[in-house]
């Protein structure tokens, strides 16, 4: 059986690998870097960080997908994909600390296994774990096993693994599914999915992500993922071998194709990141990126069969990398049902 995967981001590639390993003859249609939210991402595998009240279904889905990530990493066989093994949630003000307490109570009440990995840490303990963080931090929580991966290294590893099993890549943007010749189609095109299959409950949310490069005068990047709460805003710092990824803003844009970074969002990210880790002021600003996240109203992606030939896997929002292995398993089931 032939499977055409429309979408070259992390969801499309992970599902394509799962299908190829199951014996499908797979072709991937890739619209290019500019269309991929996966390229403008930090790669956090954050089931604890995504545990917000009102998103219980997403927390359960995220926790299930996190448990599948070790198997995917073994399949890709590249240890450098992992950027950090644990996360620190840190608060800048007393009000920010109260927010983290509320978030922690929600997580603790939802899943004993998930909650067992979350430990409150004092400001002194935060500084002991990450000496380069601000001395003004109030404290926070350590999330053991709350990993992050290098998103671009992950995409490269997926493409290598797919090439090794004979998957064909076609560098083209699909504008009509009727033009795609295959026994089955997986529609994993992010925000473009709703255009290719009208009626899908998916909308765009714009977000900026920054890449900071370490210089010869810079302090080392953090060892943990740093998820900061500062004056009621969220900012995260995710280590890379040569620097730090800083993110992320999120807001609706009047233009559904607007991928131009906005001054206010970039300024807020830089300001908050340097408040959390003052040593970042000596880093170079090497990239300012903006992407469109494919969102749903409840935060839960659309992974379903829509007709006899087409399966949709889209609407993963800010959690596409996190949810990729779970989505791939579900798509595999739908393709054979």
PDB file of C-alpha atoms in Angstrom, residues 103-302:
ATOM      1  CA  UNK A 103       0.026  24.912  38.712  1.00  0.00           C
ATOM      2  CA  UNK A 104       1.820  22.324  40.848  1.00  0.00           C
ATOM      3  CA  UNK A 105      -1.303  21.536  42.865  1.00  0.00           C
ATOM      4  CA  UNK A 106      -3.199  20.892  39.661  1.00  0.00           C
ATOM      5  CA  UNK A 107      -0.489  18.556  38.351  1.00  0.00           C
ATOM      6  CA  UNK A 108      -0.224  16.696  41.656  1.00  0.00           C
ATOM      7  CA  UNK A 109      -3.961  16.027  41.643  1.00  0.00           C
ATOM      8  CA  UNK A 110      -3.996  14.697  38.093  1.00  0.00           C
ATOM      9  CA  UNK A 111      -1.486  11.840  37.922  1.00  0.00           C
ATOM     10  CA  UNK A 112       0.564  10.250  40.708  1.00  0.00           C
ATOM     11  CA  UNK A 113       3.342   9.157  38.344  1.00  0.00           C
ATOM     12  CA  UNK A 114       3.638  12.606  36.788  1.00  0.00           C
ATOM     13  CA  UNK A 115       3.463  14.356  40.157  1.00  0.00           C
ATOM     14  CA  UNK A 116       6.204  12.166  41.617  1.00  0.00           C
ATOM     15  CA  UNK A 117       8.708  13.896  39.316  1.00  0.00           C
ATOM     16  CA  UNK A 118       7.894  17.410  40.555  1.00  0.00           C
ATOM     17  CA  UNK A 119       9.728  18.804  43.613  1.00  0.00           C
ATOM     18  CA  UNK A 120       9.567  22.289  45.113  1.00  0.00           C
ATOM     19  CA  UNK A 121      12.978  24.002  45.318  1.00  0.00           C
ATOM     20  CA  UNK A 122      14.022  27.123  47.203  1.00  0.00           C
ATOM     21  CA  UNK A 123      15.797  30.099  45.662  1.00  0.00           C
ATOM     22  CA  UNK A 124      19.055  28.796  47.140  1.00  0.00           C
ATOM     23  CA  UNK A 125      18.497  25.372  45.593  1.00  0.00           C
ATOM     24  CA  UNK A 126      17.702  26.952  42.222  1.00  0.00           C
ATOM     25  CA  UNK A 127      21.001  28.840  42.310  1.00  0.00           C
ATOM     26  CA  UNK A 128      22.879  25.689  43.331  1.00  0.00           C
ATOM     27  CA  UNK A 129      21.505  23.884  40.295  1.00  0.00           C
ATOM     28  CA  UNK A 130      21.961  26.831  37.897  1.00  0.00           C
ATOM     29  CA  UNK A 131      24.427  29.409  39.334  1.00  0.00           C
ATOM     30  CA  UNK A 132      24.025  31.787  36.390  1.00  0.00           C
ATOM     31  CA  UNK A 133      20.337  32.456  37.089  1.00  0.00           C
ATOM     32  CA  UNK A 134      19.252  35.710  38.725  1.00  0.00           C
ATOM     33  CA  UNK A 135      19.684  36.088  42.485  1.00  0.00           C
ATOM     34  CA  UNK A 136      16.257  37.754  42.571  1.00  0.00           C
ATOM     35  CA  UNK A 137      14.361  34.540  41.837  1.00  0.00           C
ATOM     36  CA  UNK A 138      11.884  33.486  44.532  1.00  0.00           C
ATOM     37  CA  UNK A 139      12.225  29.717  44.023  1.00  0.00           C
ATOM     38  CA  UNK A 140      10.342  27.197  41.946  1.00  0.00           C
ATOM     39  CA  UNK A 141      10.050  23.523  41.071  1.00  0.00           C
ATOM     40  CA  UNK A 142      12.288  20.902  39.553  1.00  0.00           C
ATOM     41  CA  UNK A 143      10.667  18.549  37.048  1.00  0.00           C
ATOM     42  CA  UNK A 144      12.787  15.411  36.747  1.00  0.00           C
ATOM     43  CA  UNK A 145      12.640  13.788  33.328  1.00  0.00           C
ATOM     44  CA  UNK A 146      11.045  16.872  31.757  1.00  0.00           C
ATOM     45  CA  UNK A 147      13.323  16.748  28.728  1.00  0.00           C
ATOM     46  CA  UNK A 148      13.983  18.883  25.692  1.00  0.00           C
ATOM     47  CA  UNK A 149      15.261  17.892  22.273  1.00  0.00           C
ATOM     48  CA  UNK A 150      17.061  19.887  19.602  1.00  0.00           C
ATOM     49  CA  UNK A 151      14.200  20.387  17.152  1.00  0.00           C
ATOM     50  CA  UNK A 152      16.340  20.832  14.047  1.00  0.00           C
ATOM     51  CA  UNK A 153      18.628  17.927  14.857  1.00  0.00           C
ATOM     52  CA  UNK A 154      15.480  15.861  15.411  1.00  0.00           C
ATOM     53  CA  UNK A 155      14.103  16.778  11.978  1.00  0.00           C
ATOM     54  CA  UNK A 156      17.425  15.911  10.345  1.00  0.00           C
ATOM     55  CA  UNK A 157      17.546  12.561  12.148  1.00  0.00           C
ATOM     56  CA  UNK A 158      13.995  11.750  11.057  1.00  0.00           C
ATOM     57  CA  UNK A 159      14.825  12.542   7.440  1.00  0.00           C
ATOM     58  CA  UNK A 160      17.928  10.344   7.588  1.00  0.00           C
ATOM     59  CA  UNK A 161      15.970   7.478   9.080  1.00  0.00           C
ATOM     60  CA  UNK A 162      13.284   7.843   6.404  1.00  0.00           C
ATOM     61  CA  UNK A 163      15.854   7.919   3.610  1.00  0.00           C
ATOM     62  CA  UNK A 164      17.411   4.744   5.029  1.00  0.00           C
ATOM     63  CA  UNK A 165      14.117   2.873   4.661  1.00  0.00           C
ATOM     64  CA  UNK A 166      13.460   4.140   1.136  1.00  0.00           C
ATOM     65  CA  UNK A 167      10.960   6.938   1.742  1.00  0.00           C
ATOM     66  CA  UNK A 168      10.720   9.370  -1.186  1.00  0.00           C
ATOM     67  CA  UNK A 169      10.659  13.134  -0.597  1.00  0.00           C
ATOM     68  CA  UNK A 170       8.944  15.532  -2.974  1.00  0.00           C
ATOM     69  CA  UNK A 171       9.748  19.180  -2.299  1.00  0.00           C
ATOM     70  CA  UNK A 172       6.419  20.729  -3.207  1.00  0.00           C
ATOM     71  CA  UNK A 173       3.463  22.360  -1.518  1.00  0.00           C
ATOM     72  CA  UNK A 174       0.234  20.438  -2.105  1.00  0.00           C
ATOM     73  CA  UNK A 175      -2.685  22.729  -2.898  1.00  0.00           C
ATOM     74  CA  UNK A 176      -5.331  20.084  -3.700  1.00  0.00           C
ATOM     75  CA  UNK A 177      -5.487  16.573  -2.246  1.00  0.00           C
ATOM     76  CA  UNK A 178      -7.169  15.405  -5.445  1.00  0.00           C
ATOM     77  CA  UNK A 179      -3.780  15.786  -7.139  1.00  0.00           C
ATOM     78  CA  UNK A 180      -2.118  13.328  -4.743  1.00  0.00           C
ATOM     79  CA  UNK A 181      -1.941   9.779  -6.107  1.00  0.00           C
ATOM     80  CA  UNK A 182      -1.784   7.233  -3.281  1.00  0.00           C
ATOM     81  CA  UNK A 183      -3.869   4.521  -1.643  1.00  0.00           C
ATOM     82  CA  UNK A 184      -3.953   6.543   1.583  1.00  0.00           C
ATOM     83  CA  UNK A 185      -3.140  10.163   2.440  1.00  0.00           C
ATOM     84  CA  UNK A 186      -1.988  11.478   5.786  1.00  0.00           C
ATOM     85  CA  UNK A 187      -2.745  15.186   6.040  1.00  0.00           C
ATOM     86  CA  UNK A 188      -0.165  16.545   8.496  1.00  0.00           C
ATOM     87  CA  UNK A 189       0.330  20.017   7.059  1.00  0.00           C
ATOM     88  CA  UNK A 190      -0.146  22.112  10.203  1.00  0.00           C
ATOM     89  CA  UNK A 191      -2.066  25.330   9.554  1.00  0.00           C
ATOM     90  CA  UNK A 192      -2.449  24.362   5.894  1.00  0.00           C
ATOM     91  CA  UNK A 193      -4.512  21.310   6.852  1.00  0.00           C
ATOM     92  CA  UNK A 194      -7.683  23.384   7.244  1.00  0.00           C
ATOM     93  CA  UNK A 195      -7.185  24.824   3.762  1.00  0.00           C
ATOM     94  CA  UNK A 196      -6.752  21.397   2.221  1.00  0.00           C
ATOM     95  CA  UNK A 197      -9.694  19.930   4.144  1.00  0.00           C
ATOM     96  CA  UNK A 198     -12.202  22.730   4.858  1.00  0.00           C
ATOM     97  CA  UNK A 199     -14.157  22.331   8.063  1.00  0.00           C
ATOM     98  CA  UNK A 200     -11.301  21.214  10.284  1.00  0.00           C
ATOM     99  CA  UNK A 201     -11.394  23.056  13.634  1.00  0.00           C
ATOM    100  CA  UNK A 202      -7.893  24.450  13.282  1.00  0.00           C
ATOM    101  CA  UNK A 203      -6.764  28.082  13.399  1.00  0.00           C
ATOM    102  CA  UNK A 204      -3.399  29.877  13.369  1.00  0.00           C
ATOM    103  CA  UNK A 205      -1.558  31.396  16.324  1.00  0.00           C
ATOM    104  CA  UNK A 206       1.625  33.321  15.676  1.00  0.00           C
ATOM    105  CA  UNK A 207       4.659  32.964  17.915  1.00  0.00           C
ATOM    106  CA  UNK A 208       8.252  34.201  18.016  1.00  0.00           C
ATOM    107  CA  UNK A 209      11.289  32.198  19.091  1.00  0.00           C
ATOM    108  CA  UNK A 210      14.837  33.565  19.441  1.00  0.00           C
ATOM    109  CA  UNK A 211      18.192  31.828  19.101  1.00  0.00           C
ATOM    110  CA  UNK A 212      21.091  33.224  21.109  1.00  0.00           C
ATOM    111  CA  UNK A 213      24.652  32.169  20.335  1.00  0.00           C
ATOM    112  CA  UNK A 214      27.323  31.869  22.987  1.00  0.00           C
ATOM    113  CA  UNK A 215      30.436  34.018  22.485  1.00  0.00           C
ATOM    114  CA  UNK A 216      33.947  33.585  23.884  1.00  0.00           C
ATOM    115  CA  UNK A 217      32.992  35.932  26.758  1.00  0.00           C
ATOM    116  CA  UNK A 218      29.672  34.273  27.587  1.00  0.00           C
ATOM    117  CA  UNK A 219      28.726  32.094  30.529  1.00  0.00           C
ATOM    118  CA  UNK A 220      27.713  28.549  29.650  1.00  0.00           C
ATOM    119  CA  UNK A 221      24.108  27.776  28.698  1.00  0.00           C
ATOM    120  CA  UNK A 222      21.958  26.295  31.479  1.00  0.00           C
ATOM    121  CA  UNK A 223      21.974  22.526  31.955  1.00  0.00           C
ATOM    122  CA  UNK A 224      18.222  22.440  32.580  1.00  0.00           C
ATOM    123  CA  UNK A 225      15.299  23.731  30.590  1.00  0.00           C
ATOM    124  CA  UNK A 226      14.442  26.961  32.412  1.00  0.00           C
ATOM    125  CA  UNK A 227      10.740  27.750  32.389  1.00  0.00           C
ATOM    126  CA  UNK A 228      10.438  31.191  33.930  1.00  0.00           C
ATOM    127  CA  UNK A 229       7.441  33.092  35.201  1.00  0.00           C
ATOM    128  CA  UNK A 230       8.189  36.820  35.378  1.00  0.00           C
ATOM    129  CA  UNK A 231       5.569  39.497  36.120  1.00  0.00           C
ATOM    130  CA  UNK A 232       2.787  37.151  34.954  1.00  0.00           C
ATOM    131  CA  UNK A 233       4.538  36.358  31.657  1.00  0.00           C
ATOM    132  CA  UNK A 234       6.088  33.044  30.668  1.00  0.00           C
ATOM    133  CA  UNK A 235       9.540  32.714  29.124  1.00  0.00           C
ATOM    134  CA  UNK A 236      11.659  29.639  28.580  1.00  0.00           C
ATOM    135  CA  UNK A 237      15.361  29.098  27.997  1.00  0.00           C
ATOM    136  CA  UNK A 238      16.302  25.829  26.328  1.00  0.00           C
ATOM    137  CA  UNK A 239      19.981  24.883  26.002  1.00  0.00           C
ATOM    138  CA  UNK A 240      21.683  24.063  22.741  1.00  0.00           C
ATOM    139  CA  UNK A 241      25.280  23.048  22.174  1.00  0.00           C
ATOM    140  CA  UNK A 242      26.156  26.537  20.924  1.00  0.00           C
ATOM    141  CA  UNK A 243      23.696  28.690  22.847  1.00  0.00           C
ATOM    142  CA  UNK A 244      20.103  29.022  24.011  1.00  0.00           C
ATOM    143  CA  UNK A 245      16.656  29.016  22.426  1.00  0.00           C
ATOM    144  CA  UNK A 246      14.322  31.600  23.984  1.00  0.00           C
ATOM    145  CA  UNK A 247      10.571  31.507  23.633  1.00  0.00           C
ATOM    146  CA  UNK A 248       7.826  32.014  23.159  1.00  0.00           C
ATOM    147  CA  UNK A 249       5.104  34.481  22.368  1.00  0.00           C
ATOM    148  CA  UNK A 250       1.669  33.458  21.168  1.00  0.00           C
ATOM    149  CA  UNK A 251      -1.100  35.570  19.729  1.00  0.00           C
ATOM    150  CA  UNK A 252      -3.559  35.654  16.860  1.00  0.00           C
ATOM    151  CA  UNK A 253      -2.612  37.551  13.731  1.00  0.00           C
ATOM    152  CA  UNK A 254      -4.902  39.355  11.312  1.00  0.00           C
ATOM    153  CA  UNK A 255      -2.983  37.796   8.421  1.00  0.00           C
ATOM    154  CA  UNK A 256      -3.174  33.961   8.351  1.00  0.00           C
ATOM    155  CA  UNK A 257       0.180  33.842   6.525  1.00  0.00           C
ATOM    156  CA  UNK A 258       2.011  36.388   8.710  1.00  0.00           C
ATOM    157  CA  UNK A 259       5.385  34.950   9.763  1.00  0.00           C
ATOM    158  CA  UNK A 260       7.163  38.267  10.345  1.00  0.00           C
ATOM    159  CA  UNK A 261       8.533  38.771  13.889  1.00  0.00           C
ATOM    160  CA  UNK A 262       6.922  41.607  15.827  1.00  0.00           C
ATOM    161  CA  UNK A 263       9.088  44.118  17.704  1.00  0.00           C
ATOM    162  CA  UNK A 264       7.059  43.989  20.931  1.00  0.00           C
ATOM    163  CA  UNK A 265       7.169  40.216  21.198  1.00  0.00           C
ATOM    164  CA  UNK A 266      10.906  40.042  20.528  1.00  0.00           C
ATOM    165  CA  UNK A 267      11.623  42.854  23.002  1.00  0.00           C
ATOM    166  CA  UNK A 268       9.613  41.150  25.760  1.00  0.00           C
ATOM    167  CA  UNK A 269      11.370  37.829  25.201  1.00  0.00           C
ATOM    168  CA  UNK A 270      14.839  39.398  25.328  1.00  0.00           C
ATOM    169  CA  UNK A 271      14.020  41.477  28.396  1.00  0.00           C
ATOM    170  CA  UNK A 272      12.504  38.585  30.346  1.00  0.00           C
ATOM    171  CA  UNK A 273      15.233  36.131  29.345  1.00  0.00           C
ATOM    172  CA  UNK A 274      17.969  38.515  30.529  1.00  0.00           C
ATOM    173  CA  UNK A 275      16.148  39.131  33.811  1.00  0.00           C
ATOM    174  CA  UNK A 276      16.041  35.383  34.450  1.00  0.00           C
ATOM    175  CA  UNK A 277      19.656  34.802  33.303  1.00  0.00           C
ATOM    176  CA  UNK A 278      21.613  38.081  33.218  1.00  0.00           C
ATOM    177  CA  UNK A 279      24.613  36.467  31.515  1.00  0.00           C
ATOM    178  CA  UNK A 280      22.606  36.172  28.305  1.00  0.00           C
ATOM    179  CA  UNK A 281      23.424  39.845  27.652  1.00  0.00           C
ATOM    180  CA  UNK A 282      26.827  38.733  26.350  1.00  0.00           C
ATOM    181  CA  UNK A 283      25.324  36.282  23.848  1.00  0.00           C
ATOM    182  CA  UNK A 284      24.773  37.090  20.170  1.00  0.00           C
ATOM    183  CA  UNK A 285      21.237  37.327  18.817  1.00  0.00           C
ATOM    184  CA  UNK A 286      21.713  34.886  15.930  1.00  0.00           C
ATOM    185  CA  UNK A 287      18.143  34.312  14.780  1.00  0.00           C
ATOM    186  CA  UNK A 288      14.683  35.783  15.249  1.00  0.00           C
ATOM    187  CA  UNK A 289      12.021  33.429  13.978  1.00  0.00           C
ATOM    188  CA  UNK A 290       8.247  33.489  13.805  1.00  0.00           C
ATOM    189  CA  UNK A 291       5.945  30.621  12.966  1.00  0.00           C
ATOM    190  CA  UNK A 292       2.268  29.751  12.886  1.00  0.00           C
ATOM    191  CA  UNK A 293       1.105  27.128  15.332  1.00  0.00           C
ATOM    192  CA  UNK A 294      -1.931  25.072  14.278  1.00  0.00           C
ATOM    193  CA  UNK A 295      -4.348  25.444  17.209  1.00  0.00           C
ATOM    194  CA  UNK A 296      -7.636  23.892  18.313  1.00  0.00           C
ATOM    195  CA  UNK A 297     -10.135  25.328  20.782  1.00  0.00           C
ATOM    196  CA  UNK A 298      -9.475  22.699  23.462  1.00  0.00           C
ATOM    197  CA  UNK A 299      -5.755  22.230  22.806  1.00  0.00           C
ATOM    198  CA  UNK A 300      -6.252  18.606  21.726  1.00  0.00           C
ATOM    199  CA  UNK A 301      -5.068  17.877  18.164  1.00  0.00           C
ATOM    200  CA  UNK A 302      -7.265  16.489  15.417  1.00  0.00           C
TER     201      UNK A 302
END
